[in-house]
Coordinates of C-alpha atoms and ligand atoms in Angstrom, one line a residue:
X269 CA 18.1 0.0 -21.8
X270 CA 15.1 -1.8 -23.6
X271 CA 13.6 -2.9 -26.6
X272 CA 11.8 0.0 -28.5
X273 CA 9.2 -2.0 -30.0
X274 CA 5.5 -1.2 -29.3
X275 CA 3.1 -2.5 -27.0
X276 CA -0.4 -3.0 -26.7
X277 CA -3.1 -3.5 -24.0
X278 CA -6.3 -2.5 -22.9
X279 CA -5.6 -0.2 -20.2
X280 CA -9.3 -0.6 -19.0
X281 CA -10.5 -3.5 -16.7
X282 CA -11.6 -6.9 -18.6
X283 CA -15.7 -7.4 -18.6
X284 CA -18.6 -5.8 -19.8
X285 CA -18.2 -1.3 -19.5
X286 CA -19.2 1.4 -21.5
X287 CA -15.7 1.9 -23.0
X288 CA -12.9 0.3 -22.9
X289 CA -9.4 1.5 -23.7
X290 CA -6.6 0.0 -25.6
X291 CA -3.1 2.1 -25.4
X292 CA -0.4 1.6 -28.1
X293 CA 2.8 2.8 -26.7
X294 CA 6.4 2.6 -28.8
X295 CA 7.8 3.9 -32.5
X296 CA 5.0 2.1 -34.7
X297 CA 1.8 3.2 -32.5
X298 CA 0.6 5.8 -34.3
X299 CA 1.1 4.1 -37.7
X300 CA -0.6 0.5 -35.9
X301 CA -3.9 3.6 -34.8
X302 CA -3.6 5.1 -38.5
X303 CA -4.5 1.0 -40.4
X304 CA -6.8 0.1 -37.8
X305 CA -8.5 3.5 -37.3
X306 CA -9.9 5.6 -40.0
X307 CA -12.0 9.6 -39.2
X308 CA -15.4 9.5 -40.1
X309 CA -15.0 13.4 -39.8
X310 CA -12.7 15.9 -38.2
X311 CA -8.4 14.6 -38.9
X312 CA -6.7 13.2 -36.1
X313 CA -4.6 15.4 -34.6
X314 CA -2.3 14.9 -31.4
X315 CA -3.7 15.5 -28.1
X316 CA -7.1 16.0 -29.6
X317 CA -10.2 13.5 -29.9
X318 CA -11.5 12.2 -33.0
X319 CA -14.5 10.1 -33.9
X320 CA -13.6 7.3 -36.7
X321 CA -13.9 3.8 -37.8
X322 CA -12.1 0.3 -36.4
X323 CA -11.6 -1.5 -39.6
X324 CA -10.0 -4.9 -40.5
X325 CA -7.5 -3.5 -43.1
X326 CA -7.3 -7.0 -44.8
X327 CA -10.7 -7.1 -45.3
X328 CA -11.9 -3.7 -44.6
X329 CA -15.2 -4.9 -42.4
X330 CA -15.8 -2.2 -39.8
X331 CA -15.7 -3.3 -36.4
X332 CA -16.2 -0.6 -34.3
X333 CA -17.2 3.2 -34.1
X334 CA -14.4 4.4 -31.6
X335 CA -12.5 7.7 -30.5
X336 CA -9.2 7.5 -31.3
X337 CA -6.1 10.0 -29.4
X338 CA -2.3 10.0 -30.5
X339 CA 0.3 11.5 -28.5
X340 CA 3.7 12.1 -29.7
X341 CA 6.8 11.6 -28.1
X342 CA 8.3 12.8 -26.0
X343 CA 5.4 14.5 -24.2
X344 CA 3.2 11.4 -23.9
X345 CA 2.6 8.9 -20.9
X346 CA 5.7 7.0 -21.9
X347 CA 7.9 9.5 -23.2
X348 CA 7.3 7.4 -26.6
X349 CA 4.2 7.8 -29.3
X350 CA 1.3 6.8 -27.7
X351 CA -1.9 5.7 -29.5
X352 CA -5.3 5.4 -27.4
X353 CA -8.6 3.7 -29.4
X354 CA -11.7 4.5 -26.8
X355 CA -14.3 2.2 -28.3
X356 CA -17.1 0.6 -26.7
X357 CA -16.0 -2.1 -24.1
X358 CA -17.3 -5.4 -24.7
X359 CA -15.1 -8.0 -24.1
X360 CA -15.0 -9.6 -27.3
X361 CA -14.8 -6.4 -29.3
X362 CA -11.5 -5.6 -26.8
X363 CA -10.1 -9.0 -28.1
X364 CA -11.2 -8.2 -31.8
X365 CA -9.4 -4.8 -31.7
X366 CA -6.1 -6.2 -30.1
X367 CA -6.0 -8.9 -32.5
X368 CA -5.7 -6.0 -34.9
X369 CA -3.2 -4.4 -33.3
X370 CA -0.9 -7.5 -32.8
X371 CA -1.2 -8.5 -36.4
X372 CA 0.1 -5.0 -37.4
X373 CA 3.5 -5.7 -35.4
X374 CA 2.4 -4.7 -31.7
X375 CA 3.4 -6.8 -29.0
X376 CA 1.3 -7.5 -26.2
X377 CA 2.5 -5.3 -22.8
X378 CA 3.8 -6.9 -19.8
X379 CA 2.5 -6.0 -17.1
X380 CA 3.4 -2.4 -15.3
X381 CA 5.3 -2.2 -18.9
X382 CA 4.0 1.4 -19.7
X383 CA 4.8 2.5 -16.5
X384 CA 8.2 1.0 -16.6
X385 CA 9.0 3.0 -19.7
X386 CA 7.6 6.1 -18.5
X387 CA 10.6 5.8 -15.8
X388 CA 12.8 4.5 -17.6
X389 CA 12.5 8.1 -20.0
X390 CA 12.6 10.2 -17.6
X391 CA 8.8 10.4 -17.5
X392 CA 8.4 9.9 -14.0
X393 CA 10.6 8.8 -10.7
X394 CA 9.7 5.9 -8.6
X395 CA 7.9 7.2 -6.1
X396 CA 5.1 8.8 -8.1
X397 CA 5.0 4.9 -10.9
X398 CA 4.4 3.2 -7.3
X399 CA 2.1 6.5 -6.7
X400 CA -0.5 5.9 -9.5
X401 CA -0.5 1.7 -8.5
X402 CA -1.4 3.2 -4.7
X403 CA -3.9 5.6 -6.5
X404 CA -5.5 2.4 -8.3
X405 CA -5.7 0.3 -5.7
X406 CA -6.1 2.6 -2.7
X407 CA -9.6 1.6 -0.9
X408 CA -10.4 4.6 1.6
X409 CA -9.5 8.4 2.3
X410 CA -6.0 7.8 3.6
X411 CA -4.7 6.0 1.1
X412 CA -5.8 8.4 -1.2
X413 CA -4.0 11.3 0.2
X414 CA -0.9 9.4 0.9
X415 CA -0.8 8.1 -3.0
X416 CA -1.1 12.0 -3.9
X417 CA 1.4 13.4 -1.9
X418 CA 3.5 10.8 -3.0
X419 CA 2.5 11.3 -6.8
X420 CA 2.8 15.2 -6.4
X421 CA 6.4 14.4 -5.3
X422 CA 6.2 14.5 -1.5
X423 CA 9.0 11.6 -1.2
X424 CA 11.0 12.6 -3.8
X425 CA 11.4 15.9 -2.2
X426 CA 12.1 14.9 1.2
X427 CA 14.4 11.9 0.2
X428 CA 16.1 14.6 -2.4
X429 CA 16.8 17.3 0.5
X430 CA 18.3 14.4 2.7
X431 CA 20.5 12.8 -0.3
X432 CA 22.1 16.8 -1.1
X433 CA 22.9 17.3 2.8
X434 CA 24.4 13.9 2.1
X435 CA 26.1 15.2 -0.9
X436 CA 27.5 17.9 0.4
X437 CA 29.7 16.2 3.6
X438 CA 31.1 14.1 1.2
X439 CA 32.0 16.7 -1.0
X440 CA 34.1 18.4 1.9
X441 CA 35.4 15.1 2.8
X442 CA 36.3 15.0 -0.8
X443 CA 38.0 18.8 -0.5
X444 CA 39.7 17.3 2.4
X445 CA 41.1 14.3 0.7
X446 CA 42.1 16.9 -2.6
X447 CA 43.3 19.7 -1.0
X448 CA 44.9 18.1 2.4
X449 CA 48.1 20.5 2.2
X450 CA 46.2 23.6 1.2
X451 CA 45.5 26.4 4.1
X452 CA 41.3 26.2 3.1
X453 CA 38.4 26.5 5.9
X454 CA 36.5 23.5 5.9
X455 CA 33.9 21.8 8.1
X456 CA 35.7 20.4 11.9
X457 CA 35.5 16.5 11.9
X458 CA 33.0 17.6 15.7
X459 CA 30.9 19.7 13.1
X460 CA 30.4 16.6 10.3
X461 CA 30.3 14.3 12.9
X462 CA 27.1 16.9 14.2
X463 CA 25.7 16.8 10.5
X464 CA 25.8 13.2 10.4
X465 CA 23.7 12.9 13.4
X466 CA 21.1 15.1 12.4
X467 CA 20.9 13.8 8.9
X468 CA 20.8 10.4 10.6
X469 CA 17.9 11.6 13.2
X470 CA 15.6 12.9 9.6
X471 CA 16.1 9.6 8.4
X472 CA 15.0 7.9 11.0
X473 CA 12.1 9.5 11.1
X474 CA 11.2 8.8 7.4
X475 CA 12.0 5.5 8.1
X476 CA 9.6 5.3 11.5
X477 CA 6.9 7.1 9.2
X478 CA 6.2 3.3 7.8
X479 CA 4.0 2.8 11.0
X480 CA 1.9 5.5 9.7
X481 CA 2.2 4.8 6.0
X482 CA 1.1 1.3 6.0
X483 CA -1.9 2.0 8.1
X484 CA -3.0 4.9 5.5
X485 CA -1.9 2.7 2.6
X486 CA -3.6 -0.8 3.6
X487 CA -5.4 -0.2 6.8
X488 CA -5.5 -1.8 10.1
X489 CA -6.4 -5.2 10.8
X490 CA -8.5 -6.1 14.1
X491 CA -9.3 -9.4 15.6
X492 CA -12.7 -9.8 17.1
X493 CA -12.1 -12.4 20.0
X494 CA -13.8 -13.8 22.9
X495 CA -15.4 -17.0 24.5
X496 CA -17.7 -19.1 22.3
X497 CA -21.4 -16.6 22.8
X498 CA -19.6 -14.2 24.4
X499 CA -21.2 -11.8 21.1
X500 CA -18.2 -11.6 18.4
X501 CA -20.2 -12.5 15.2
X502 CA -22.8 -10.3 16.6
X503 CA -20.7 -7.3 16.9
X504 CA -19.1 -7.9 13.4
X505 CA -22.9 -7.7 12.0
X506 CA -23.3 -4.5 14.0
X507 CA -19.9 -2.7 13.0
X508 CA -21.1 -3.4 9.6
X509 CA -24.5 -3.0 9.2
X510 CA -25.5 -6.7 7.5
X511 CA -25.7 -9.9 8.5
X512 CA -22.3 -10.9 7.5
X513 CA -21.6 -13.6 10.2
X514 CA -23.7 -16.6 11.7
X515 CA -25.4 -15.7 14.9
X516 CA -26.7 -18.4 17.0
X517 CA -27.3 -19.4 20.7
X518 CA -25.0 -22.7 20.3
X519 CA -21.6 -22.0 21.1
X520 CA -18.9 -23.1 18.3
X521 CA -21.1 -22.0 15.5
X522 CA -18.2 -19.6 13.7
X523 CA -15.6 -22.1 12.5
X524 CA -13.1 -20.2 10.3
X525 CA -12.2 -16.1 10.6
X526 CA -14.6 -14.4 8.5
X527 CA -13.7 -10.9 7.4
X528 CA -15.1 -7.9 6.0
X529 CA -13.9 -3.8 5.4
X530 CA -14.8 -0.8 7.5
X531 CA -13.8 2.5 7.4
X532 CA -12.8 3.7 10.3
X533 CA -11.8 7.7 10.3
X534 CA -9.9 7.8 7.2
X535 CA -8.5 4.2 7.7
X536 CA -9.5 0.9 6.2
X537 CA -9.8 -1.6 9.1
X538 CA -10.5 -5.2 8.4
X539 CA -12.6 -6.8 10.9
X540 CA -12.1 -10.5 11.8
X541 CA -14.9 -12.6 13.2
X542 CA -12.6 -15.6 14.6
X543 CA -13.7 -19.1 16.6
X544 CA -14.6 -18.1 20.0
X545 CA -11.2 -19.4 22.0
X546 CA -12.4 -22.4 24.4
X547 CA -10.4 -25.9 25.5
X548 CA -12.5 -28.6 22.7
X549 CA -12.2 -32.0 21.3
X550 CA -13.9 -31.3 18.1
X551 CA -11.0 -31.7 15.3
X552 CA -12.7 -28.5 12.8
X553 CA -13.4 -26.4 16.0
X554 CA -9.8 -27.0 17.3
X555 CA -8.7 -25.7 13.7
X556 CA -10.8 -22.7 14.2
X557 CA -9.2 -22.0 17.4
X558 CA -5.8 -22.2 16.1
X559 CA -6.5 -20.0 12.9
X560 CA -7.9 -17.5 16.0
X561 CA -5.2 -17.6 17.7
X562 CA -3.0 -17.3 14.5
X563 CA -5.0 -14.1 13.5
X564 CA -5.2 -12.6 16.7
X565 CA -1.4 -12.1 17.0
X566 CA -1.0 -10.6 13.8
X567 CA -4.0 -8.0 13.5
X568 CA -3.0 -4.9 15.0
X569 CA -5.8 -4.3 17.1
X570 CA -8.0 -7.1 19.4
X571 CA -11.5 -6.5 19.7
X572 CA -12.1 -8.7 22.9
X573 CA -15.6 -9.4 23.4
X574 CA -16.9 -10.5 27.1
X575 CA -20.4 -11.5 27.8
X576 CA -21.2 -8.7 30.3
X577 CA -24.3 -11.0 31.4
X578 CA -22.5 -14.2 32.8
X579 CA -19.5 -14.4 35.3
X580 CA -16.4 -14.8 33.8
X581 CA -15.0 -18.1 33.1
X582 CA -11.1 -19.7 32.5
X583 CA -11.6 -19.1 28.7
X584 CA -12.6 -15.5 29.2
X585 CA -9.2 -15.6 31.4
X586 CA -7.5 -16.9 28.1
X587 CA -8.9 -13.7 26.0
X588 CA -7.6 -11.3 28.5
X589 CA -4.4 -13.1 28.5
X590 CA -4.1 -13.0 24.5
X591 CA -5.0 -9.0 25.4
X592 CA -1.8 -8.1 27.7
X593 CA 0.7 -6.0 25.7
X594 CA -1.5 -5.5 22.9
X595 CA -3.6 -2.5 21.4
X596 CA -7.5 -2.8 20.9
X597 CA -10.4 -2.5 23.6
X598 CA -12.4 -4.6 25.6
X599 CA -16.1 -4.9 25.1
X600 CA -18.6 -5.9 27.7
X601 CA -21.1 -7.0 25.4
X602 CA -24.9 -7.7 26.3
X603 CA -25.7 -4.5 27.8
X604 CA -29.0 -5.0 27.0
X605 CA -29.3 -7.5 30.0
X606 CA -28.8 -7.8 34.1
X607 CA -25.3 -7.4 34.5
X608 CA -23.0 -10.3 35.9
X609 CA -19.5 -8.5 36.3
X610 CA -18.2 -4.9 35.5
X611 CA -15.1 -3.3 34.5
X612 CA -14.0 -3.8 37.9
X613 CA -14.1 -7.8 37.1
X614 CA -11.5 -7.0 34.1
X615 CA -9.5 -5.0 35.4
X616 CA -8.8 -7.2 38.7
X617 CA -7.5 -9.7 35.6
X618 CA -4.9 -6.7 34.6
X619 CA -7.2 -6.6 31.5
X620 CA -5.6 -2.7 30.6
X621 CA -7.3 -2.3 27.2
X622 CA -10.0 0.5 27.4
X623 CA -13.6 -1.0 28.2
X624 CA -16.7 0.1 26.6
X625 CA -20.6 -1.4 27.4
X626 CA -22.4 -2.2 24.5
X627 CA -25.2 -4.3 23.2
X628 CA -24.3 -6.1 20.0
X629 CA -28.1 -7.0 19.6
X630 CA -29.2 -3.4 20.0
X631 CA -26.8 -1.7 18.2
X632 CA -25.9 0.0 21.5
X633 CA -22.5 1.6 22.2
X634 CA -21.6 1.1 18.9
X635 CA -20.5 4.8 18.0
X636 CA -18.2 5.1 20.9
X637 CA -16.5 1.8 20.3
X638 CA -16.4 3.3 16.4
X639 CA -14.5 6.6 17.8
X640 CA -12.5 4.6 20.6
X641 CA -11.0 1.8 17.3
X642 CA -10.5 4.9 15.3
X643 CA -8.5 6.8 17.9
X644 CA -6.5 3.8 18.5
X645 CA -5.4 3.2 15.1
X646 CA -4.1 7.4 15.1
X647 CA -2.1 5.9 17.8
X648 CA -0.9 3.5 16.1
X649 CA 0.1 5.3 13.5
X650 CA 2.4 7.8 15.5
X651 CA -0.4 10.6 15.1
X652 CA -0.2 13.1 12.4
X653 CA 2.5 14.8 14.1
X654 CA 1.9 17.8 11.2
X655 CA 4.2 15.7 8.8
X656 CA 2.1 14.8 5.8
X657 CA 4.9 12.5 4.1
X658 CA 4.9 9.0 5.0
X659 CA 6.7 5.8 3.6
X660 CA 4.5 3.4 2.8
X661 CA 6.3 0.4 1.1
X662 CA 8.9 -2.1 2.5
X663 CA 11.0 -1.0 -0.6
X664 CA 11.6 2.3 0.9
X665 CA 11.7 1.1 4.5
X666 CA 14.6 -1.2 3.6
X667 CA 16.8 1.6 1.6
X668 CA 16.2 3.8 4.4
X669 CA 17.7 1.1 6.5
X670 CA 20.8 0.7 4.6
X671 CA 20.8 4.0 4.8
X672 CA 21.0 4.6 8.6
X673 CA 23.8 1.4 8.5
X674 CA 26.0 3.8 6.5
X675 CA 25.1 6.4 8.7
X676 CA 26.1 4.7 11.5
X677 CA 29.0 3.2 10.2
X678 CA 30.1 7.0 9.2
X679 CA 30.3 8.0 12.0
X680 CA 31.8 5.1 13.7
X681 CA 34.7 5.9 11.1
X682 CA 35.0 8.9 12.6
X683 CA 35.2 8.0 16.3
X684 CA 37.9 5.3 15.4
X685 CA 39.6 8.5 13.7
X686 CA 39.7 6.7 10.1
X687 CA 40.7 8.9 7.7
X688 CA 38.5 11.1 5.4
X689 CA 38.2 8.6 2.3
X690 CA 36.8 5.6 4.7
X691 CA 34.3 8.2 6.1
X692 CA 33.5 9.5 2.7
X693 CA 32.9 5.8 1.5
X694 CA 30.6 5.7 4.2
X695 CA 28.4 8.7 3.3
X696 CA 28.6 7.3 -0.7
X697 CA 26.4 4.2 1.0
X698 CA 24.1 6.3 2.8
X699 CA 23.2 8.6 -0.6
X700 CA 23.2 5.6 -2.8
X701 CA 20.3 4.1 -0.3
X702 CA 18.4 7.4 -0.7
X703 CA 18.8 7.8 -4.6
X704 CA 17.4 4.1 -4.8
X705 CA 14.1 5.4 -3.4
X706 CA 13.3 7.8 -6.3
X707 CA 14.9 5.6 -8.6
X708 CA 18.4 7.4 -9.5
X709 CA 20.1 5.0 -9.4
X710 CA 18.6 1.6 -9.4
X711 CA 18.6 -2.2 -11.0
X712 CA 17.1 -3.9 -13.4
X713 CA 16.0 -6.8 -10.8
X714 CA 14.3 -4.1 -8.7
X715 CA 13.0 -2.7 -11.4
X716 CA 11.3 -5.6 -12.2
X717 CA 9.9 -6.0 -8.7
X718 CA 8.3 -3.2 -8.8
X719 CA 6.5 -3.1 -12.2
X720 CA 5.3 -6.9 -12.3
X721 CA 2.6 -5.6 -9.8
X722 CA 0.9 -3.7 -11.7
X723 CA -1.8 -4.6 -13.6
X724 CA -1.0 -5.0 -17.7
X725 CA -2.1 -1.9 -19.5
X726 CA -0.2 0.4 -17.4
Ligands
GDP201 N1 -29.2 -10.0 24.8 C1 -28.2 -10.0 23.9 N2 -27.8 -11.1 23.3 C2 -26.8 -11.0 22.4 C3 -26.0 -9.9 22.2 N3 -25.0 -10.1 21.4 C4 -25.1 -11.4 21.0 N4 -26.2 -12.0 21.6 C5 -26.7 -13.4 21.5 O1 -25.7 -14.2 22.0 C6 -25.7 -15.4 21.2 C7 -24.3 -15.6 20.6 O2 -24.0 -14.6 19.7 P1 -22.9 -14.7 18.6 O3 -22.7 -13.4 18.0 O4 -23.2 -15.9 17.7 O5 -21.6 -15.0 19.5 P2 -20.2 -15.6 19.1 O6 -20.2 -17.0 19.4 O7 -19.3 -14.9 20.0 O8 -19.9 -15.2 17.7 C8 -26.8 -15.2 20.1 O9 -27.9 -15.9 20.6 C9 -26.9 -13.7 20.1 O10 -28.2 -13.4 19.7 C10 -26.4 -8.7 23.0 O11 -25.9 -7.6 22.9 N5 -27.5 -8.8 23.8
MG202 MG1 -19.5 -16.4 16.1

């Protein structure tokens, strides 16, 4: 499986903090805690906190004044003896501490390599170790609440349920196969064939609930575009509330996509201040354009931005050609001002997006267009639909897709009248595909995918 030998790393962030952590997991961690560590009071006992000395044992100088926790296996983080040192968390004292550790026979962690052992005894499935990286890095509301239905077990569940329905037509194709002279009441091959489909319909579902679970776990992305003046880097100042962007009366000013985080609702949405989109010779503003363009046909939402107070031109033609198909709203920015052309102008242009007036300079309109982008991104997202679970990596998107293959090929087996063991084969597929998800029954490669992104200490 792997090497029991124990690890160390600070499980807190490198810099400057009040504390800082350092976690000994593995057979030697609480020996490592007892000849770095001594009480200056109360005994250390497990799973209770104690105030004691760092010292160097060679030499016996104290280094630090820190807290010290042991937990023993098997009911620890890990499933192995833990050791935790809380002292005070300067960076060099961090270093000073680990040295310590290391020279008493700890080896340094890899990274995610806690987690990875907490899995790998039976601590905790897949779902909730990718969970608790989600939890870490989530950076709004939604991501938050899909990380804790997912650490609470959510997926596990759901993807359990689905693999036992699994598990059970293959264990009457299995009867079948066994007991093929024997007078016994099993399932109609019109009745699996009406399991399959229904299994197959719930896991197409899970698998269509990545729309929604990568929007709650990363956020949206929208593109703010328009003609050169037209008001983009304006309303990306407004949507924010700071001057993040150049705003200036000469047109070209905003060479490269700046961007910045929102919240919008319970999403993250990262806004892109692009190039305004114009025909040039200047070589950097041609660049500009291109990254623009580049940017605007991967966000998921376009921002387009007309200046309400001016006719429209061929390159506001371009923006609401870059529009057609795609989600997002149409501003008519410069409110503020005697209006040149109206919705009415758009529209003629099959412009279909929604079209709000606001004044960038003003700060006028900007609540609606806050309400409209959130509204679009619960579109996006397949709205809440009253299902809270979600998929929100590719990892699960793509077993999910093996598993609908199977599914699929299942039941093809059974319209070309193949006999029980080909269909049963077929089912095998489809539950292996589901137990990969939770980790039953996984690889040492994936394995390894999914730990090296967490950060080392956990
Ligand atoms: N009157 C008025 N002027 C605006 C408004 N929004 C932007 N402007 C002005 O239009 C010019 C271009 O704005 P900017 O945000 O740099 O446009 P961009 O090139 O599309 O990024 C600047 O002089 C802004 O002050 C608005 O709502 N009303
Ligand atoms: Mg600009």
């Amino acid at each position: 499986m792997y090497v029991q030998d124990t690890i160390v790393a600070p499980a807190t962030a490198p810099g400057p903090a009040a504390v800082a952590i350092i976690r000994l997991s593995g057979p030697a961690a609480i020996e490592i805690l007892r000849t770095i560590w001594f009480p200056v009071g109360t005994q250390l006992k497990p799973r209770s906190v104690a105030l004691g000395d760092v010292r160097d044992p060679e030499t016996n100088a104290a280094i630090d004044r820190a807290l010290a926790v042991i937990m023993p296996a098997p009911r620890s983080l890990t499933g192995e003896d833990v050791a935790e040192l809380h002292c005070h968390g300067g960076p060099y004292l961090v270093r000073r501490v680990l040295g310590l550790a290391l020279r008493c026979g700890a080896r340094m962690a890899e990274p995610g390599e806690f987690s990875r052992r907490a899995f790998l005894n039976g601590r905790m499935d897949l779902t909730a170790a990718e969970a608790i990286a989600d939890l870490v890095a989530a950076r709004g509301e939604s991501a938050l609440a899909l990380a804790l239905s997912h650490l609470n077990g959510g997926l596990k569940l759901r993807v359990g349920a689905l693999r036992e329905a699994l598990l059970a037509v293959a264990a009457h194709l299995e009867a079948e196969i066994d007991f093929a002279d024997e007078d016994i009441a099993l399932p109609s091959r019109a009745e699996t064939a009406a399991c399959i489909d229904q299994l197959r319909a719930d896991v197409a579902a899970l698998h269509d609930s990545f729309a929604r679970g990568r929007l709650m776990r990363s956020g949206a992305r929208a593109a703010i575009i328009g003609k050169p003046n037209a008001g983009k880097s304006s309303v990306l100042n407004a949507l924010l509330g700071v001057e993040r962007a150049i705003v200036t009366p000469i047109p070209g000013t905003t060479r490269d996509v700046i961007e910045d985080t929102i919240h919008a609702g319970p999403y993250p949405l990262v806004l892109q201040d692009t190039a305004g989109v114009r025909s040039v010779t200047d070589e950097v503003e041609r660049i500009g354009i291109e990254r623009t363009l580049s940017h605007a046909g991967e966000a998921d939402l376009l921002i387009a931005v007309f200046d309400s107070s001016v006719s429209l031109e061929p390159d506001d033609l371009r923006i609401i050609e870059l529009c057609r198909g795609r989600a997002g709203v149409a501003l008519l920015n410069k409110s503020d001002l005697p209006a040149a052309i109206g919705i009415d102008h758009l529209r003629a242009h099959q412009l279909t997006q929604p079209v709000l007036r606001v004044s960038a300079l003003r700060g006028e309109g900007l609540d609606r267009l806050r309400a409209e982008i959130t509204a679009q991104i619960e579109a996006l997202a397949g709205g809440h639909q009253g299902d809270t679970i979600a998929i929100s990596r590719l990892r699960h998107r793509e077993a999910l897709a093996r598993a609908l293959q199977a599914l699929d090929d299942a039941r093809a087996s059974i319209a070309g009248h193949m006999p029980p063991e080909i269909i049963a084969v077929d089912i095998g597929l489809a539950s292996d595909a589901l137990a990969s998800i939770s980790g039953q029954i996984s690889t040492e490669d994936v394995l390894d995918r999914i730990f090296r992104d967490f950060c080392i200490g956990k």
